[in-house]
Short mmCIF file of C-alpha atoms in Angstrom, two decimals:
data_model
loop_
_atom_site.label_atom_id
_atom_site.label_comp_id
_atom_site.label_asym_id
_atom_site.label_seq_id
_atom_site.Cartn_x
_atom_site.Cartn_y
_atom_site.Cartn_z
CA MET N 25 99.81 328.54 255.03
CA ILE N 26 100.30 325.81 252.42
CA VAL N 27 103.90 325.33 253.58
CA LEU N 28 102.77 324.92 257.20
CA ILE N 29 100.13 322.39 256.18
CA LEU N 30 102.65 320.38 254.17
CA ILE N 31 105.15 320.36 257.04
CA LEU N 32 102.53 319.24 259.56
CA THR N 33 101.31 316.56 257.15
CA PHE N 34 104.87 315.25 256.93
CA PHE N 35 105.05 315.19 260.75
CA LEU N 36 101.80 313.21 260.78
CA PHE N 37 103.14 310.73 258.24
CA MET N 38 106.33 310.15 260.26
CA THR N 39 104.28 309.61 263.40
CA ILE N 40 102.12 306.98 261.71
CA ILE N 41 105.24 305.12 260.56
CA ASN N 42 106.60 305.12 264.12
CA ILE N 43 103.32 303.87 265.56
CA PHE N 44 103.26 300.88 263.24
CA THR N 45 106.97 300.03 263.45
CA MET N 46 107.45 300.12 267.22
CA PRO N 47 107.13 296.62 268.73
CA ARG N 48 104.33 296.00 271.22
CA LEU N 49 103.96 293.56 274.07
CA ASN N 50 101.87 290.69 272.71
CA ARG N 51 102.98 287.06 272.69
CA HIS N 52 104.54 285.89 275.93
CA LEU N 53 107.38 283.47 276.51
CA ASN N 54 106.53 280.35 278.51
CA ASP N 55 110.17 279.56 279.32
CA HIS N 56 110.58 279.98 283.07
CA SER N 57 114.18 278.74 283.19
CA THR N 58 115.54 282.29 283.19
CA LYS N 59 115.52 284.03 286.55
CA ILE N 60 114.32 287.62 286.75
CA SER N 61 115.56 289.95 289.47
CA PHE N 62 112.95 292.65 290.07
CA LEU N 63 114.83 295.61 291.52
CA LEU N 64 112.86 298.45 293.12
CA PRO N 65 114.37 301.63 294.58
CA MET N 66 111.97 303.24 297.05
CA ARG N 67 112.13 306.54 298.87
CA ASN N 68 108.99 307.66 300.72
CA GLU N 69 106.72 305.36 298.68
CA GLU N 70 104.08 304.45 301.27
CA THR N 71 101.30 305.06 298.73
CA ASN N 72 102.84 302.73 296.14
CA ALA N 73 104.88 300.06 297.90
CA GLU N 74 102.14 297.50 298.52
CA GLU N 75 100.49 297.66 295.10
CA VAL N 76 103.67 297.46 293.04
CA ILE N 77 104.86 294.39 294.97
CA LYS N 78 101.48 292.72 294.55
CA SER N 79 101.59 293.32 290.80
CA ILE N 80 105.05 291.73 290.58
CA LEU N 81 104.00 288.76 292.70
CA ALA N 82 101.10 288.25 290.28
CA SER N 83 103.49 288.00 287.31
CA SER N 84 103.08 284.86 285.23
CA HIS N 85 106.87 284.49 285.18
CA THR N 86 107.43 282.36 288.27
CA ASN N 87 111.24 282.20 288.41
CA LYS N 88 111.90 285.52 290.09
CA GLU N 89 113.27 287.37 293.06
CA ILE N 90 112.10 290.75 294.34
CA ILE N 91 114.63 293.06 295.96
CA VAL N 92 113.61 296.45 297.35
CA LEU N 93 115.99 299.16 298.50
CA ASN N 94 114.51 301.41 301.16
CA ASP N 95 116.35 304.64 300.44
CA GLN N 96 116.19 306.28 303.88
CA SER N 97 112.41 306.70 303.69
CA GLU N 98 110.84 308.97 306.29
CA ASP N 99 107.28 307.67 305.92
CA GLU N 100 105.65 304.24 306.40
CA THR N 101 107.46 302.55 303.50
CA ALA N 102 109.48 300.22 305.76
CA LYS N 103 106.39 299.16 307.70
CA ILE N 104 104.53 298.29 304.50
CA LEU N 105 107.48 296.34 303.11
CA ALA N 106 107.59 294.30 306.31
CA LYS N 107 104.24 292.75 305.34
CA PHE N 108 106.04 290.90 302.54
CA ASP N 109 109.02 289.66 304.58
CA ASP N 110 108.71 286.07 303.35
CA GLN N 111 108.30 287.06 299.68
CA ILE N 112 110.80 289.86 299.09
CA LYS N 113 114.25 290.93 300.17
CA VAL N 114 114.59 294.42 301.63
CA ILE N 115 117.92 296.20 301.90
CA GLU N 116 118.55 299.54 303.57
CA GLY N 117 120.12 302.20 301.40
CA LYS N 118 123.55 303.52 302.27
CA PRO N 119 124.17 307.27 302.70
CA LEU N 120 124.28 309.02 299.33
CA PRO N 121 127.85 309.83 298.17
CA GLU N 122 128.37 313.38 296.95
CA ASP N 123 129.04 312.43 293.33
CA TRP N 124 125.97 310.19 292.89
CA VAL N 125 122.32 310.89 292.06
CA GLY N 126 119.95 309.28 294.56
CA LYS N 127 118.03 306.90 292.31
CA VAL N 128 121.14 305.91 290.38
CA PHE N 129 122.96 304.98 293.59
CA ALA N 130 119.93 303.01 294.76
CA CYS N 131 119.83 301.05 291.49
CA HIS N 132 123.56 300.37 291.75
CA GLN N 133 123.14 298.93 295.24
CA LEU N 134 120.26 296.77 294.06
CA SER N 135 122.30 295.36 291.19
CA GLU N 136 124.96 294.22 293.67
CA GLU N 137 122.36 292.10 295.47
CA ALA N 138 120.72 290.58 292.38
CA SER N 139 121.28 286.99 291.26
CA GLY N 140 118.98 286.73 288.23
CA ASP N 141 119.79 286.22 284.56
CA TYR N 142 117.92 289.47 283.87
CA PHE N 143 117.70 292.65 285.93
CA CYS N 144 114.32 294.41 285.78
CA PHE N 145 114.44 297.88 287.31
CA ILE N 146 110.95 299.12 288.15
CA ASP N 147 109.76 302.30 289.81
CA ALA N 148 107.38 302.08 292.75
CA ASP N 149 104.58 303.82 290.84
CA VAL N 150 104.54 301.09 288.17
CA ARG N 151 101.91 298.36 287.87
CA LEU N 152 102.53 295.30 285.69
CA HIS N 153 100.10 293.18 283.73
CA PRO N 154 100.70 289.53 284.73
CA ASN N 155 102.14 288.68 281.29
CA ALA N 156 104.19 291.86 280.79
CA ILE N 157 107.56 290.39 281.76
CA SER N 158 107.08 287.22 279.70
CA GLN N 159 106.07 289.36 276.73
CA ALA N 160 109.11 291.61 277.17
CA LEU N 161 111.40 288.57 277.36
CA ASN N 162 109.87 287.28 274.14
CA ILE N 163 110.79 290.52 272.34
CA LEU N 164 114.33 290.41 273.72
CA ASN N 165 114.85 286.83 272.56
CA LYS N 166 113.29 287.33 269.13
CA ARG N 167 115.38 290.43 268.41
CA GLY N 168 118.62 289.35 270.02
CA ALA N 169 118.63 292.40 272.28
CA SER N 170 120.11 293.02 275.72
CA LEU N 171 117.73 295.71 276.95
CA ILE N 172 114.06 296.43 276.49
CA THR N 173 112.50 299.61 277.79
CA GLY N 174 109.49 301.69 276.93
CA PHE N 175 107.04 304.33 278.03
CA PRO N 176 104.15 303.02 280.14
CA GLN N 177 100.55 304.10 279.99
CA PHE N 178 100.29 307.17 282.22
CA PRO N 179 97.20 307.91 284.35
CA THR N 180 96.90 311.68 284.69
CA ASN N 181 95.30 313.13 287.81
CA SER N 182 96.21 316.82 287.86
CA LEU N 183 95.98 319.60 285.28
CA LEU N 184 99.73 319.77 284.68
CA ALA N 185 99.85 315.99 284.40
CA LYS N 186 97.26 316.10 281.62
CA LEU N 187 99.24 318.81 279.82
CA LEU N 188 102.77 317.45 280.21
CA VAL N 189 102.93 313.75 281.09
CA PRO N 190 101.48 312.37 277.80
CA LEU N 191 104.02 314.48 275.89
CA GLN N 192 106.54 311.76 276.73
CA HIS N 193 104.77 309.49 274.26
CA PHE N 194 104.52 312.35 271.79
CA PHE N 195 108.28 312.97 271.84
CA VAL N 196 109.06 309.31 271.19
CA PHE N 197 106.51 308.63 268.47
CA PHE N 198 107.20 311.92 266.70
CA HIS N 199 110.84 312.87 267.12
CA LEU N 200 112.61 309.51 267.29
CA PRO N 201 112.88 307.38 264.11
CA ASN N 202 112.12 304.08 265.79
CA ILE N 203 113.42 301.96 262.93
CA VAL N 204 116.85 303.54 263.40
CA ALA N 205 116.66 303.38 267.20
CA ASN N 206 115.73 299.70 267.28
CA HIS N 207 117.79 298.38 264.36
CA THR N 208 121.09 300.18 264.92
CA LYS N 209 123.43 300.78 267.84
CA ILE N 210 123.80 304.50 267.19
CA PRO N 211 123.76 306.14 270.67
CA ALA N 212 122.23 309.39 269.38
CA PHE N 213 119.03 307.57 268.42
CA THR N 214 118.05 306.55 271.92
CA ALA N 215 115.04 306.88 274.18
CA ALA N 216 114.32 305.07 277.42
CA HIS N 217 112.12 305.29 280.49
CA GLY N 218 113.58 304.47 283.88
CA ALA N 219 110.25 303.24 285.21
CA PHE N 220 110.72 299.97 283.29
CA MET N 221 114.10 298.69 282.13
CA LEU N 222 114.77 294.97 281.60
CA PHE N 223 118.48 294.21 281.13
CA GLU N 224 120.31 291.06 280.27
CA LYS N 225 122.63 290.69 283.26
CA GLU N 226 125.89 290.27 281.35
CA ALA N 227 125.26 293.29 279.12
CA TYR N 228 124.39 295.42 282.14
CA LEU N 229 127.52 294.44 284.07
CA ASN N 230 129.87 294.56 281.08
CA SER N 231 128.70 298.11 280.30
CA GLY N 232 129.38 299.33 283.82
CA GLY N 233 125.81 299.29 285.08
CA HIS N 234 124.47 302.34 286.87
CA LYS N 235 127.94 303.17 288.13
CA ALA N 236 128.80 304.29 284.61
CA VAL N 237 126.12 307.02 284.81
CA LYS N 238 126.32 307.75 288.53
CA ASN N 239 125.85 311.54 288.31
CA SER N 240 123.18 311.61 285.60
CA LEU N 241 119.71 313.07 286.14
CA VAL N 242 118.57 311.25 282.98
CA GLU N 243 120.26 307.95 283.76
CA ASP N 244 117.77 305.91 281.75
CA ILE N 245 118.86 307.50 278.46
CA HIS N 246 122.53 307.58 279.38
CA ILE N 247 122.72 303.94 280.47
CA THR N 248 120.97 302.88 277.26
CA ARG N 249 123.50 304.86 275.23
CA THR N 250 126.29 303.21 277.22
CA LEU N 251 125.00 299.76 276.28
CA LYS N 252 124.87 300.75 272.62
CA LYS N 253 128.41 302.12 272.76
CA ASN N 254 129.49 298.74 274.11
CA GLY N 255 127.92 296.95 271.15
CA TYR N 256 124.64 295.81 272.68
CA ARG N 257 121.28 296.09 270.99
CA CYS N 258 118.53 297.96 272.83
CA ILE N 259 114.83 297.83 272.05
CA LEU N 260 112.33 300.61 272.61
CA SER N 261 108.89 299.02 272.76
CA ASN N 262 105.35 300.26 273.18
CA ILE N 263 104.72 298.74 276.61
CA SER N 264 101.61 300.76 277.40
CA ASN N 265 99.31 297.73 277.15
CA GLY N 266 101.26 295.87 279.85
CA VAL N 267 102.77 298.54 282.10
CA THR N 268 101.18 301.56 283.76
CA CYS N 269 102.98 304.29 285.68
CA ASP N 270 101.16 306.87 287.78
CA MET N 271 104.14 309.20 287.92
CA TYR N 272 102.80 312.24 289.74
CA ASP N 273 99.89 312.96 292.08
CA THR N 274 100.05 316.76 292.20
CA ASN N 275 100.87 319.70 289.97
CA LYS N 276 103.92 320.42 292.15
CA GLU N 277 105.29 316.91 291.60
CA VAL N 278 104.77 317.22 287.84
CA TRP N 279 106.63 320.53 287.74
CA GLU N 280 109.53 319.36 289.91
CA GLY N 281 109.85 316.03 288.10
CA PHE N 282 109.95 317.49 284.61
CA SER N 283 112.05 320.49 285.65
CA LYS N 284 114.95 318.27 286.69
CA ASN N 285 114.86 316.32 283.43
CA ILE N 286 113.99 318.62 280.54
CA PHE N 287 117.00 320.97 280.36
CA THR N 288 119.34 318.14 281.38
CA GLY N 289 117.82 315.96 278.68
CA LEU N 290 118.79 318.62 276.14
CA GLY N 291 122.38 318.49 277.32
CA ARG N 292 121.89 321.81 279.15
CA SER N 293 122.26 323.46 275.76
CA LEU N 294 120.74 326.93 275.42
CA MET N 295 120.74 326.66 271.62
CA ALA N 296 118.88 323.35 271.70
CA SER N 297 116.42 324.78 274.22
CA ILE N 298 115.72 327.81 272.04
CA ALA N 299 115.25 325.57 269.01
CA VAL N 300 112.82 323.29 270.85
CA SER N 301 110.86 326.26 272.20
CA LEU N 302 110.53 327.92 268.79
CA PHE N 303 109.62 324.59 267.18
CA TYR N 304 106.72 323.92 269.55
CA LEU N 305 105.50 327.49 269.50
CA CYS N 306 105.48 327.60 265.69
CA PHE N 307 104.10 324.16 264.92
CA TYR N 308 102.01 323.25 267.97
CA PHE N 309 100.76 326.52 269.43
CA LEU N 310 100.47 328.79 266.38
CA PRO N 311 97.78 326.59 264.72
CA LEU N 312 95.37 327.56 267.52
CA PRO N 313 95.30 331.34 266.87
CA LEU N 314 95.33 330.62 263.12
CA ALA N 315 92.24 328.45 263.55
CA ILE N 316 90.51 331.18 265.54
CA ILE N 317 91.25 333.67 262.75
CA GLY N 318 89.95 331.17 260.22
CA LEU N 319 86.69 330.74 262.13
CA ILE N 320 86.21 334.50 262.36
CA ASN N 321 86.97 335.03 258.66
CA GLY N 322 85.25 331.90 257.44
CA ASP N 323 88.48 330.72 255.78
CA TRP N 324 88.57 326.99 256.55
CA ILE N 325 92.10 326.36 255.29
CA TRP N 326 93.36 328.28 258.33
CA ILE N 327 91.77 325.63 260.55
CA LEU N 328 93.50 322.71 258.84
CA PRO N 329 96.86 322.98 260.73
CA LEU N 330 95.05 322.65 264.06
CA LEU N 331 93.11 319.63 262.81
CA ILE N 332 96.35 317.96 261.68
CA ILE N 333 98.08 318.35 265.05
CA PHE N 334 94.89 317.18 266.77
CA LEU N 335 94.92 314.04 264.60
CA GLN N 336 98.62 313.44 265.22
CA THR N 337 98.14 313.69 268.99
CA PHE N 338 94.98 311.57 268.91
CA LEU N 339 96.73 308.73 267.07
CA ILE N 340 99.59 308.70 269.57
CA ASP N 341 97.23 308.78 272.55
CA SER N 342 95.16 305.96 271.06
CA ALA N 343 98.26 303.82 270.50
CA THR N 344 99.42 304.29 274.09
CA GLY N 345 96.18 304.04 276.04
CA GLN N 346 95.97 307.70 276.99
CA SER N 347 92.75 309.68 277.20
CA LYS N 348 90.97 310.01 273.86
CA VAL N 349 90.28 313.70 274.54
CA HIS N 350 93.83 314.69 275.43
CA PHE N 351 94.49 315.89 271.88
CA ILE N 352 92.51 319.08 272.52
CA TYR N 353 95.15 320.17 275.06
CA MET N 354 98.03 320.11 272.58
CA PRO N 355 98.39 323.88 271.94
CA VAL N 356 98.25 324.57 275.68
CA SER N 357 100.68 321.70 276.30
CA ALA N 358 103.12 323.39 273.92
CA ILE N 359 102.97 326.62 275.93
CA ALA N 360 103.35 324.72 279.22
CA LEU N 361 106.36 322.90 277.79
CA VAL N 362 108.11 326.15 276.85
CA ILE N 363 107.42 327.74 280.25
CA LEU N 364 108.70 324.59 281.97
CA LEU N 365 111.87 324.63 279.89
CA ILE N 366 112.52 328.30 280.70
CA SER N 367 112.06 327.56 284.41
CA SER N 368 114.44 324.60 284.19
CA ILE N 369 117.07 326.75 282.46
CA ILE N 370 116.81 329.45 285.13
CA LYS N 371 117.25 326.90 287.95
CA SER N 372 120.33 325.54 286.24
CA ILE N 373 121.92 328.93 285.56
CA ASN N 374 121.26 330.52 288.96
CA GLY N 375 122.46 327.42 290.80
CA SER N 376 119.27 326.85 292.80
CA GLY N 377 119.09 323.33 291.38
CA TYR N 378 116.26 320.85 291.11
CA THR N 379 114.36 319.48 294.11
CA TRP N 380 113.17 315.87 294.05
CA LYS N 381 112.26 313.50 296.89
CA GLY N 382 113.70 315.92 299.45
CA ARG N 383 117.07 316.18 297.70
CA ILE N 384 118.55 319.01 295.64
CA TYR N 385 120.42 318.30 292.40
CA ARG N 386 122.46 320.88 290.50
#
């Protein structure tokens, strides 16, 4: 028990270091001489199209262009985009080549139309604070970086969203040593979120852009690693105070979205998947039954591991604008994560593939 408590305390300490060392969006840059190309891939985004464009139009950075790719949408996306004809440029997506992933091909087409000094790729479910882009530019300039990305604040509407979506912040603030990620160009120490990626144009093009990762289901991580391999500095920032992303509306969307990413994100490695599963079962589920035993026996030291992981989760949620009560879900989230990973492995092995936006990826 003492060993478990010491290990969890070390995890807590590392998390606190990451929280305080990751840059945040704060001061904004008033220089409007640089042109920003906002690039939005959209496929069946009738519920998001209008609001995301309005949030970009409200940006305090005035020197901008907005380009939207309508990726063969089958809903009212095109009709909604037509409302902004005089403020945005809409291009129709080409048929998807066999060796490309849908979103990656859409982003590639967008980059070919962009004329800005910076390319800002944004998902349709993102909403920007008016100063978010200026603040992100300020970090890029201060740190001499060519890419800034980060994990937005995530509203959670369904049960699975509450259990799984905030874990994205947990993974970054716990597992990734942010000092190494942000101060070196080592590709292995990389995290990114495709919902918000602001590239310096030259670095993006010189590294091959999205074409270099055309068949990746986790293109955000892979394109960031590609930039690092080409000698460019990339910054992972806490953008949750300036960017929100309502990723999934239903439990089904949560399951499908994470299923296509989790096993792929582990390099489709069975050994890595087993290690991750055992890790979360031992350190983030086991404290719950131990605490129950402690309550029954009146032995309070058995409750301490659960309190430590609750505190760790609470600090991360507080730093990223998530619900202040989410921490109580952590043991259940660990179980859900393992089940999700097993499901993702099975889909990969049996060849059924991953379904997303009406397309199947294997």
